[in-house]
mmCIF file of C-alpha atoms and ligand atoms in Angstrom:
data_model
loop_
_atom_site.group_PDB
_atom_site.id
_atom_site.type_symbol
_atom_site.label_atom_id
_atom_site.label_comp_id
_atom_site.label_asym_id
_atom_site.label_seq_id
_atom_site.Cartn_x
_atom_site.Cartn_y
_atom_site.Cartn_z
ATOM 1 C CA MET A 1 9.101 -4.413 -25.569
ATOM 2 C CA LYS A 2 5.930 -5.370 -23.586
ATOM 3 C CA ALA A 3 5.087 -3.151 -20.574
ATOM 4 C CA VAL A 4 2.165 -2.438 -18.191
ATOM 5 C CA LEU A 5 1.465 1.317 -18.366
ATOM 6 C CA PHE A 6 -1.275 3.854 -17.611
ATOM 7 C CA ARG A 7 -2.187 6.761 -19.867
ATOM 8 C CA MET A 8 -4.290 8.543 -17.272
ATOM 9 C CA HIS A 9 -4.451 8.544 -13.509
ATOM 10 C CA GLY A 10 -7.296 6.512 -11.872
ATOM 11 C CA GLY A 11 -8.182 3.061 -10.640
ATOM 12 C CA PRO A 12 -6.514 -0.285 -11.390
ATOM 13 C CA ASP A 13 -8.559 -0.462 -14.706
ATOM 14 C CA LYS A 14 -6.202 2.233 -16.070
ATOM 15 C CA LEU A 15 -3.382 -0.312 -16.254
ATOM 16 C CA SER A 16 -2.881 -1.833 -19.670
ATOM 17 C CA TYR A 17 -0.440 -4.365 -21.171
ATOM 18 C CA GLU A 18 1.026 -2.807 -24.378
ATOM 19 C CA ASP A 19 4.057 -2.490 -26.665
ATOM 20 C CA LEU A 20 6.428 0.359 -25.838
ATOM 21 C CA PRO A 21 9.767 1.260 -27.403
ATOM 22 C CA THR A 22 12.653 -0.370 -25.515
ATOM 23 C CA PRO A 23 14.498 2.431 -23.644
ATOM 24 C CA THR A 24 17.711 3.765 -25.170
ATOM 25 C CA ILE A 25 20.529 4.158 -22.640
ATOM 26 C CA GLY A 26 22.906 6.992 -21.970
ATOM 27 C CA VAL A 27 26.708 6.612 -21.358
ATOM 28 C CA GLU A 28 26.269 6.100 -17.649
ATOM 29 C CA ASP A 29 23.163 3.888 -17.829
ATOM 30 C CA VAL A 30 22.538 0.159 -17.799
ATOM 31 C CA LEU A 31 19.682 -1.578 -19.625
ATOM 32 C CA VAL A 32 18.385 -4.416 -17.401
ATOM 33 C CA ARG A 33 16.191 -7.235 -18.796
ATOM 34 C CA VAL A 34 13.592 -7.447 -16.075
ATOM 35 C CA LYS A 35 12.919 -10.924 -14.611
ATOM 36 C CA ALA A 36 10.976 -9.788 -11.543
ATOM 37 C CA CYS A 37 9.482 -6.630 -10.175
ATOM 38 C CA ALA A 38 7.912 -6.302 -6.751
ATOM 39 C CA LEU A 39 4.954 -4.047 -6.035
ATOM 40 C CA ASN A 40 4.992 -1.259 -3.407
ATOM 41 C CA HIS A 41 2.161 0.857 -2.036
ATOM 42 C CA LEU A 42 3.924 3.734 -3.940
ATOM 43 C CA ASP A 43 2.681 2.145 -7.241
ATOM 44 C CA ILE A 44 -0.865 2.682 -6.121
ATOM 45 C CA TRP A 45 -0.219 6.380 -5.161
ATOM 46 C CA VAL A 46 1.452 6.924 -8.488
ATOM 47 C CA ARG A 47 -1.356 5.376 -10.510
ATOM 48 C CA GLU A 48 -4.064 7.249 -8.661
ATOM 49 C CA GLY A 49 -2.147 10.540 -9.155
ATOM 50 C CA ASN A 50 -0.478 12.387 -6.383
ATOM 51 C CA PRO A 51 0.934 15.909 -6.426
ATOM 52 C CA ALA A 52 4.059 14.603 -4.671
ATOM 53 C CA TYR A 53 4.804 12.505 -7.789
ATOM 54 C CA PRO A 54 4.342 14.596 -10.942
ATOM 55 C CA MET A 55 5.152 12.672 -14.141
ATOM 56 C CA PRO A 56 4.636 12.708 -17.835
ATOM 57 C CA LEU A 57 2.097 10.131 -19.101
ATOM 58 C CA PRO A 58 2.014 7.315 -20.109
ATOM 59 C CA HIS A 59 3.891 5.995 -17.196
ATOM 60 C CA VAL A 60 5.407 2.559 -16.208
ATOM 61 C CA SER A 61 5.546 1.857 -12.438
ATOM 62 C CA GLY A 62 7.730 -0.511 -10.508
ATOM 63 C CA SER A 63 10.548 0.440 -8.033
ATOM 64 C CA ASP A 64 11.881 -3.003 -7.067
ATOM 65 C CA VAL A 65 13.632 -4.713 -9.982
ATOM 66 C CA ALA A 66 15.814 -7.769 -10.506
ATOM 67 C CA GLY A 67 17.045 -9.074 -13.828
ATOM 68 C CA ILE A 68 19.928 -9.558 -16.130
ATOM 69 C CA VAL A 69 22.271 -6.808 -17.584
ATOM 70 C CA GLU A 70 21.465 -6.472 -21.260
ATOM 71 C CA HIS A 71 23.568 -3.517 -22.317
ATOM 72 C CA VAL A 72 25.927 -1.095 -20.530
ATOM 73 C CA GLY A 73 26.749 2.538 -21.481
ATOM 74 C CA ALA A 74 30.263 3.511 -22.702
ATOM 75 C CA GLU A 75 31.304 5.031 -19.344
ATOM 76 C CA VAL A 76 29.893 2.262 -17.116
ATOM 77 C CA GLU A 77 32.404 0.621 -14.777
ATOM 78 C CA GLY A 78 32.268 -2.710 -12.972
ATOM 79 C CA ILE A 79 29.098 -4.080 -14.474
ATOM 80 C CA GLU A 80 29.135 -6.856 -17.107
ATOM 81 C CA VAL A 81 26.585 -7.832 -19.662
ATOM 82 C CA GLY A 82 24.859 -11.005 -18.562
ATOM 83 C CA GLN A 83 25.307 -10.345 -14.819
ATOM 84 C CA ARG A 84 22.434 -11.128 -12.382
ATOM 85 C CA VAL A 85 21.504 -7.858 -10.669
ATOM 86 C CA PHE A 86 19.039 -6.020 -8.547
ATOM 87 C CA VAL A 87 18.349 -2.318 -8.654
ATOM 88 C CA SER A 88 18.603 0.176 -5.834
ATOM 89 C CA PRO A 89 15.359 2.042 -6.099
ATOM 90 C CA GLY A 90 16.671 5.437 -4.922
ATOM 91 C CA ILE A 91 18.019 7.666 -7.612
ATOM 92 C CA SER A 92 20.302 10.585 -6.612
ATOM 93 C CA CYS A 93 22.911 12.869 -8.116
ATOM 94 C CA TRP A 94 26.066 11.497 -6.386
ATOM 95 C CA ARG A 95 27.587 15.046 -6.645
ATOM 96 C CA CYS A 96 25.893 17.142 -3.940
ATOM 97 C CA GLU A 97 26.931 17.490 -0.311
ATOM 98 C CA ALA A 98 24.221 15.030 0.937
ATOM 99 C CA CYS A 99 25.218 12.378 -1.596
ATOM 100 C CA LEU A 100 28.943 12.820 -0.939
ATOM 101 C CA ALA A 101 28.257 12.402 2.835
ATOM 102 C CA GLY A 102 26.530 9.074 2.064
ATOM 103 C CA ARG A 103 23.051 10.529 2.887
ATOM 104 C CA ASP A 104 21.802 10.049 -0.661
ATOM 105 C CA ASN A 105 18.079 9.951 0.488
ATOM 106 C CA PHE A 106 18.547 13.600 1.438
ATOM 107 C CA CYS A 107 19.761 14.524 -2.070
ATOM 108 C CA ARG A 108 17.641 17.461 -3.461
ATOM 109 C CA ALA A 109 17.343 15.530 -6.748
ATOM 110 C CA TYR A 110 16.352 12.261 -4.944
ATOM 111 C CA GLY A 111 13.628 10.307 -6.724
ATOM 112 C CA LEU A 112 12.468 6.750 -7.001
ATOM 113 C CA LEU A 113 12.634 4.341 -9.925
ATOM 114 C CA GLY A 114 9.087 3.792 -11.117
ATOM 115 C CA ALA A 115 8.028 7.247 -9.820
ATOM 116 C CA MET A 116 10.600 9.794 -11.210
ATOM 117 C CA THR A 117 11.440 7.524 -14.079
ATOM 118 C CA HIS A 118 9.877 4.508 -15.890
ATOM 119 C CA GLY A 119 10.123 1.427 -13.733
ATOM 120 C CA GLY A 120 10.037 -2.373 -13.816
ATOM 121 C CA TYR A 121 6.499 -3.301 -14.941
ATOM 122 C CA ALA A 122 8.147 -3.983 -18.313
ATOM 123 C CA GLU A 123 10.561 -6.280 -20.162
ATOM 124 C CA TYR A 124 13.375 -3.797 -19.929
ATOM 125 C CA VAL A 125 14.255 -0.852 -17.662
ATOM 126 C CA LYS A 126 16.959 1.759 -17.926
ATOM 127 C CA VAL A 127 18.776 2.661 -14.717
ATOM 128 C CA PRO A 128 21.884 4.719 -13.765
ATOM 129 C CA PHE A 129 24.812 2.264 -13.323
ATOM 130 C CA ARG A 130 25.361 3.234 -9.734
ATOM 131 C CA ASN A 131 21.929 1.773 -8.888
ATOM 132 C CA VAL A 132 22.883 -1.641 -10.183
ATOM 133 C CA LEU A 133 24.081 -4.238 -7.637
ATOM 134 C CA PRO A 134 24.891 -7.981 -7.875
ATOM 135 C CA ILE A 135 22.144 -10.241 -6.561
ATOM 136 C CA PRO A 136 23.434 -11.583 -3.178
ATOM 137 C CA GLY A 137 23.924 -15.312 -2.481
ATOM 138 C CA ASN A 138 21.545 -17.733 -4.102
ATOM 139 C CA LEU A 139 18.505 -15.449 -4.122
ATOM 140 C CA THR A 140 16.071 -16.041 -7.016
ATOM 141 C CA PHE A 141 15.129 -13.039 -9.197
ATOM 142 C CA GLU A 142 11.700 -12.896 -7.371
ATOM 143 C CA GLN A 143 13.483 -12.811 -3.939
ATOM 144 C CA ALA A 144 15.979 -10.222 -5.167
ATOM 145 C CA ALA A 145 13.164 -7.950 -6.277
ATOM 146 C CA ALA A 146 11.251 -8.474 -3.059
ATOM 147 C CA PHE A 147 13.667 -6.931 -0.546
ATOM 148 C CA PRO A 148 15.329 -3.635 -1.681
ATOM 149 C CA LEU A 149 12.808 -0.852 -0.998
ATOM 150 C CA VAL A 150 11.170 -2.258 2.134
ATOM 151 C CA SER A 151 14.359 -3.525 3.665
ATOM 152 C CA VAL A 152 16.293 -0.283 3.202
ATOM 153 C CA THR A 153 13.278 1.550 4.670
ATOM 154 C CA ALA A 154 13.033 -0.815 7.695
ATOM 155 C CA SER A 155 16.785 -0.615 8.397
ATOM 156 C CA HIS A 156 16.841 3.212 8.240
ATOM 157 C CA MET A 157 13.834 3.426 10.528
ATOM 158 C CA LEU A 158 15.050 0.937 13.225
ATOM 159 C CA PHE A 159 18.732 1.716 13.362
ATOM 160 C CA ALA A 160 19.520 5.127 11.788
ATOM 161 C CA LEU A 161 16.485 6.934 13.183
ATOM 162 C CA ALA A 162 15.239 4.995 16.236
ATOM 163 C CA GLY A 163 18.706 3.923 17.279
ATOM 164 C CA LEU A 164 17.362 0.552 18.415
ATOM 165 C CA GLN A 165 19.465 -1.214 20.970
ATOM 166 C CA HIS A 166 19.582 -4.917 21.949
ATOM 167 C CA GLY A 167 17.288 -5.615 24.851
ATOM 168 C CA GLU A 168 14.812 -2.844 23.914
ATOM 169 C CA THR A 169 11.230 -3.503 23.083
ATOM 170 C CA VAL A 170 9.837 -2.472 19.689
ATOM 171 C CA LEU A 171 6.267 -2.431 18.331
ATOM 172 C CA ILE A 172 5.982 -2.859 14.538
ATOM 173 C CA MET A 173 2.528 -1.969 13.160
ATOM 174 C CA GLY A 174 1.444 -4.338 10.378
ATOM 175 C CA ALA A 175 3.556 -7.447 10.385
ATOM 176 C CA GLY A 176 2.246 -8.508 6.946
ATOM 177 C CA SER A 177 3.324 -5.357 5.019
ATOM 178 C CA GLY A 178 6.611 -5.416 3.225
ATOM 179 C CA VAL A 179 8.217 -3.034 5.758
ATOM 180 C CA GLY A 180 6.656 -5.069 8.555
ATOM 181 C CA THR A 181 8.084 -8.373 7.452
ATOM 182 C CA MET A 182 11.510 -6.830 7.213
ATOM 183 C CA ALA A 183 11.351 -4.750 10.437
ATOM 184 C CA VAL A 184 10.244 -7.813 12.495
ATOM 185 C CA GLN A 185 13.216 -9.865 11.270
ATOM 186 C CA MET A 186 15.742 -6.982 11.636
ATOM 187 C CA ALA A 187 14.588 -6.053 15.166
ATOM 188 C CA LYS A 188 14.838 -9.705 16.265
ATOM 189 C CA LEU A 189 18.264 -10.181 14.652
ATOM 190 C CA ALA A 190 19.418 -7.060 16.574
ATOM 191 C CA GLY A 191 18.329 -8.601 19.937
ATOM 192 C CA ALA A 192 15.168 -6.628 20.563
ATOM 193 C CA ARG A 193 11.909 -7.913 21.971
ATOM 194 C CA VAL A 194 9.463 -7.672 19.098
ATOM 195 C CA MET A 195 5.744 -6.954 19.179
ATOM 196 C CA THR A 196 3.669 -6.675 16.127
ATOM 197 C CA THR A 197 0.065 -6.317 14.861
ATOM 198 C CA VAL A 198 -2.012 -8.195 12.302
ATOM 199 C CA GLY A 199 -5.546 -7.819 10.959
ATOM 200 C CA SER A 200 -6.452 -11.513 10.764
ATOM 201 C CA ASP A 201 -5.592 -14.630 12.807
ATOM 202 C CA ASP A 202 -4.117 -16.531 9.857
ATOM 203 C CA LYS A 203 -1.191 -14.051 9.829
ATOM 204 C CA ILE A 204 -0.292 -14.733 13.486
ATOM 205 C CA PRO A 205 1.868 -17.868 12.880
ATOM 206 C CA LYS A 206 3.585 -16.174 9.927
ATOM 207 C CA ALA A 207 4.609 -13.221 12.115
ATOM 208 C CA VAL A 208 5.852 -15.650 14.799
ATOM 209 C CA ILE A 209 8.030 -17.544 12.243
ATOM 210 C CA LEU A 210 9.633 -14.127 11.285
ATOM 211 C CA GLY A 211 10.632 -13.609 14.921
ATOM 212 C CA ALA A 212 7.764 -11.827 16.623
ATOM 213 C CA ASP A 213 7.610 -12.397 20.408
ATOM 214 C CA ALA A 214 4.021 -11.193 20.621
ATOM 215 C CA VAL A 215 1.417 -10.795 17.919
ATOM 216 C CA ILE A 216 -1.686 -8.573 18.461
ATOM 217 C CA ASN A 217 -4.788 -8.980 16.293
ATOM 218 C CA HIS A 218 -5.850 -5.294 16.132
ATOM 219 C CA THR A 219 -9.467 -6.257 15.035
ATOM 220 C CA LYS A 220 -9.894 -8.139 18.299
ATOM 221 C CA GLU A 221 -8.088 -6.141 20.905
ATOM 222 C CA LYS A 222 -6.836 -2.603 21.623
ATOM 223 C CA VAL A 223 -3.187 -2.592 20.701
ATOM 224 C CA ALA A 224 -2.020 -0.062 23.293
ATOM 225 C CA ASP A 225 -3.836 -1.938 26.068
ATOM 226 C CA ARG A 226 -2.262 -5.229 25.060
ATOM 227 C CA VAL A 227 1.170 -3.573 24.890
ATOM 228 C CA LYS A 228 0.805 -2.153 28.407
ATOM 229 C CA LEU A 229 -0.085 -5.621 29.715
ATOM 230 C CA LEU A 230 2.813 -7.185 27.934
ATOM 231 C CA THR A 231 5.285 -4.578 29.216
ATOM 232 C CA GLU A 232 3.822 -4.412 32.811
ATOM 233 C CA GLY A 233 2.512 -0.935 32.138
ATOM 234 C CA ARG A 234 5.810 0.468 30.861
ATOM 235 C CA GLY A 235 5.222 0.655 27.106
ATOM 236 C CA VAL A 236 7.793 0.033 24.184
ATOM 237 C CA ASP A 237 10.898 1.868 23.460
ATOM 238 C CA VAL A 238 10.277 2.118 19.676
ATOM 239 C CA VAL A 239 7.210 2.142 17.444
ATOM 240 C CA ILE A 240 7.607 1.565 13.649
ATOM 241 C CA GLU A 241 4.561 2.583 11.652
ATOM 242 C CA HIS A 242 3.489 3.398 8.151
ATOM 243 C CA ILE A 243 -0.239 3.251 8.399
ATOM 244 C CA GLY A 244 -1.146 6.687 9.728
ATOM 245 C CA PRO A 245 -4.423 7.818 11.301
ATOM 246 C CA GLU A 246 -5.845 4.306 11.812
ATOM 247 C CA VAL A 247 -3.003 3.356 14.216
ATOM 248 C CA TRP A 248 -1.747 6.822 15.349
ATOM 249 C CA ASP A 249 -3.334 6.869 18.818
ATOM 250 C CA SER A 250 -2.233 3.343 19.648
ATOM 251 C CA SER A 251 1.213 4.145 18.326
ATOM 252 C CA VAL A 252 1.734 7.231 20.528
ATOM 253 C CA THR A 253 0.137 5.730 23.682
ATOM 254 C CA SER A 254 2.064 2.514 23.411
ATOM 255 C CA LEU A 255 5.343 4.328 23.840
ATOM 256 C CA ALA A 256 7.302 4.200 27.113
ATOM 257 C CA LYS A 257 8.841 7.413 28.595
ATOM 258 C CA GLY A 258 11.555 8.464 26.170
ATOM 259 C CA GLY A 259 10.108 6.315 23.477
ATOM 260 C CA ARG A 260 10.721 6.927 19.720
ATOM 261 C CA LEU A 261 7.980 6.770 17.101
ATOM 262 C CA ILE A 262 9.185 6.478 13.477
ATOM 263 C CA THR A 263 6.788 6.799 10.587
ATOM 264 C CA CYS A 264 7.397 6.226 6.910
ATOM 265 C CA GLY A 265 3.937 6.268 5.410
ATOM 266 C CA ALA A 266 0.287 7.206 5.615
ATOM 267 C CA THR A 267 -1.658 4.509 3.873
ATOM 268 C CA THR A 268 -4.862 5.467 5.802
ATOM 269 C CA GLY A 269 -4.432 9.285 5.335
ATOM 270 C CA GLY A 270 -2.150 12.191 6.312
ATOM 271 C CA ASP A 271 -3.786 14.025 9.221
ATOM 272 C CA VAL A 272 -3.462 12.973 12.778
ATOM 273 C CA LYS A 273 -4.122 14.507 16.210
ATOM 274 C CA LEU A 274 -1.342 14.938 18.733
ATOM 275 C CA ASN A 275 -1.461 16.034 22.310
ATOM 276 C CA LEU A 276 1.736 18.063 22.893
ATOM 277 C CA ARG A 277 1.437 17.743 26.692
ATOM 278 C CA TYR A 278 1.717 14.013 26.321
ATOM 279 C CA VAL A 279 4.693 14.340 23.971
ATOM 280 C CA PHE A 280 6.798 16.560 26.165
ATOM 281 C CA SER A 281 5.834 15.151 29.538
ATOM 282 C CA ARG A 282 6.740 11.705 28.375
ATOM 283 C CA GLN A 283 9.772 13.003 26.428
ATOM 284 C CA LEU A 284 8.810 11.282 23.188
ATOM 285 C CA THR A 285 10.575 11.609 19.872
ATOM 286 C CA ILE A 286 8.686 11.479 16.547
ATOM 287 C CA LYS A 287 10.671 11.192 13.286
ATOM 288 C CA GLY A 288 9.660 10.927 9.649
ATOM 289 C CA SER A 289 11.588 8.479 7.461
ATOM 290 C CA TYR A 290 11.857 8.243 3.731
ATOM 291 C CA MET A 291 13.700 5.332 2.097
ATOM 292 C CA GLY A 292 17.279 4.834 3.390
ATOM 293 C CA THR A 293 20.853 5.223 2.150
ATOM 294 C CA ARG A 294 22.661 3.176 -0.485
ATOM 295 C CA ALA A 295 25.084 2.086 2.206
ATOM 296 C CA GLU A 296 22.198 0.652 4.314
ATOM 297 C CA LEU A 297 20.980 -1.325 1.207
ATOM 298 C CA VAL A 298 24.414 -2.780 0.659
ATOM 299 C CA LYS A 299 24.487 -3.994 4.325
ATOM 300 C CA VAL A 300 21.028 -5.435 4.074
ATOM 301 C CA ALA A 301 21.846 -7.250 0.867
ATOM 302 C CA GLU A 302 24.809 -8.870 2.633
ATOM 303 C CA LEU A 303 22.457 -10.225 5.305
ATOM 304 C CA MET A 304 20.091 -11.463 2.620
ATOM 305 C CA GLY A 305 22.962 -13.232 0.927
ATOM 306 C CA GLN A 306 23.893 -14.893 4.256
ATOM 307 C CA GLY A 307 20.308 -16.027 4.799
ATOM 308 C CA ARG A 308 20.071 -14.061 8.080
ATOM 309 C CA LEU A 309 17.236 -12.066 6.654
ATOM 310 C CA ILE A 310 14.750 -13.528 4.171
ATOM 311 C CA PRO A 311 12.603 -11.833 1.536
ATOM 312 C CA VAL A 312 8.966 -12.756 2.232
ATOM 313 C CA ILE A 313 6.848 -13.275 -0.861
ATOM 314 C CA ASP A 314 3.019 -13.721 -0.678
ATOM 315 C CA ARG A 315 2.349 -14.327 -4.377
ATOM 316 C CA THR A 316 3.834 -13.964 -7.843
ATOM 317 C CA PHE A 317 1.828 -12.855 -10.834
ATOM 318 C CA PRO A 318 2.833 -12.746 -14.497
ATOM 319 C CA LEU A 319 3.426 -9.185 -15.758
ATOM 320 C CA GLN A 320 0.175 -9.221 -17.749
ATOM 321 C CA GLN A 321 -1.759 -9.535 -14.437
ATOM 322 C CA ALA A 322 -0.328 -6.386 -12.873
ATOM 323 C CA ARG A 323 -3.926 -5.202 -12.307
ATOM 324 C CA ALA A 324 -4.865 -8.277 -10.333
ATOM 325 C CA ALA A 325 -1.629 -7.935 -8.343
ATOM 326 C CA GLN A 326 -2.459 -4.290 -7.413
ATOM 327 C CA GLU A 327 -6.009 -5.326 -6.460
ATOM 328 C CA LEU A 328 -4.580 -7.900 -4.086
ATOM 329 C CA MET A 329 -2.383 -5.226 -2.554
ATOM 330 C CA ILE A 330 -5.344 -2.907 -2.021
ATOM 331 C CA SER A 331 -7.360 -5.737 -0.410
ATOM 332 C CA ARG A 332 -4.688 -6.121 2.380
ATOM 333 C CA ARG A 333 -5.170 -9.851 2.155
ATOM 334 C CA PHE A 334 -1.526 -10.631 1.724
ATOM 335 C CA PHE A 335 1.528 -11.286 3.901
ATOM 336 C CA GLY A 336 4.803 -10.090 2.471
ATOM 337 C CA LYS A 337 5.631 -8.897 -0.993
ATOM 338 C CA ILE A 338 3.529 -9.252 -4.234
ATOM 339 C CA VAL A 339 5.889 -9.808 -7.186
ATOM 340 C CA LEU A 340 5.461 -9.672 -10.959
ATOM 341 C CA ALA A 341 7.393 -12.256 -12.927
ATOM 342 C CA VAL A 342 8.445 -11.001 -16.318
HETATM 343 ZN ZN1 ZN B 401 22.802 14.470 -4.497
#
């Protein structure tokens, strides 16, 4: 099969389009013929080399896959050859206490497709059968690949961790990111007042279409100051962020008393400063989030099938142009998901 792989860690130039043996499946695996694979920032970390993601090389990235079932293992139940499917990116054991409690993202063996195993930058991918789900509604393969990782992340942050209630105000950092496009829609659907940020004016109408009530261009004004004006000095109940140091101060100071800050990433670095007096006197909560549960993904897929949430795609590239696709992601000049068509 054809695949995009890297033999050593480094820049986008390390990606090459080559022949690889088609994976052989185990009794509980499914072989999926990949039709679309969405990019995530994780793909960049994995390519650059990150101690959190050790892996044998060469490696094939890609955590968000949609395609057609090509083969099923002897002990696979409920999945038919020829079915249109998408893949849940979180791989867990389904035997431990966390998995049995439905908290599979707390499994000690938890890993991600395309990081722990070979992913979807390829014509075929091997996945455990419990990770294979039917494509909801009339979604295209590209749309079905564009929502799983970012939507399960956004749902877990907003509802499981922040406990967002209707009528509350939420600030979502980075409307144009994958998580941002999902979080804006979900928070709006849940009845919250939604504020969000962008880095260029052309993204403002796009954020408004997704449901944002207020969009702040962070290159032109101070986010926390604007938030204070919009909330009559009160601040927001919830901040959703994945950017790290670049937005940390505005995230913390935008919170109302009792506010909750949920973070799921660190695209601008890992180290931040925090004034503990500010945290306890304002009774703030700060929580870290990593992916979400399989149950949350099933719920989100239902909403996608009903058209109440929509996958947002910026651009589609052919698989061979994975390097150009990753370079676009690094440039930040996109709104929504970047997808490889296979
Ligand atoms: Zn487990």
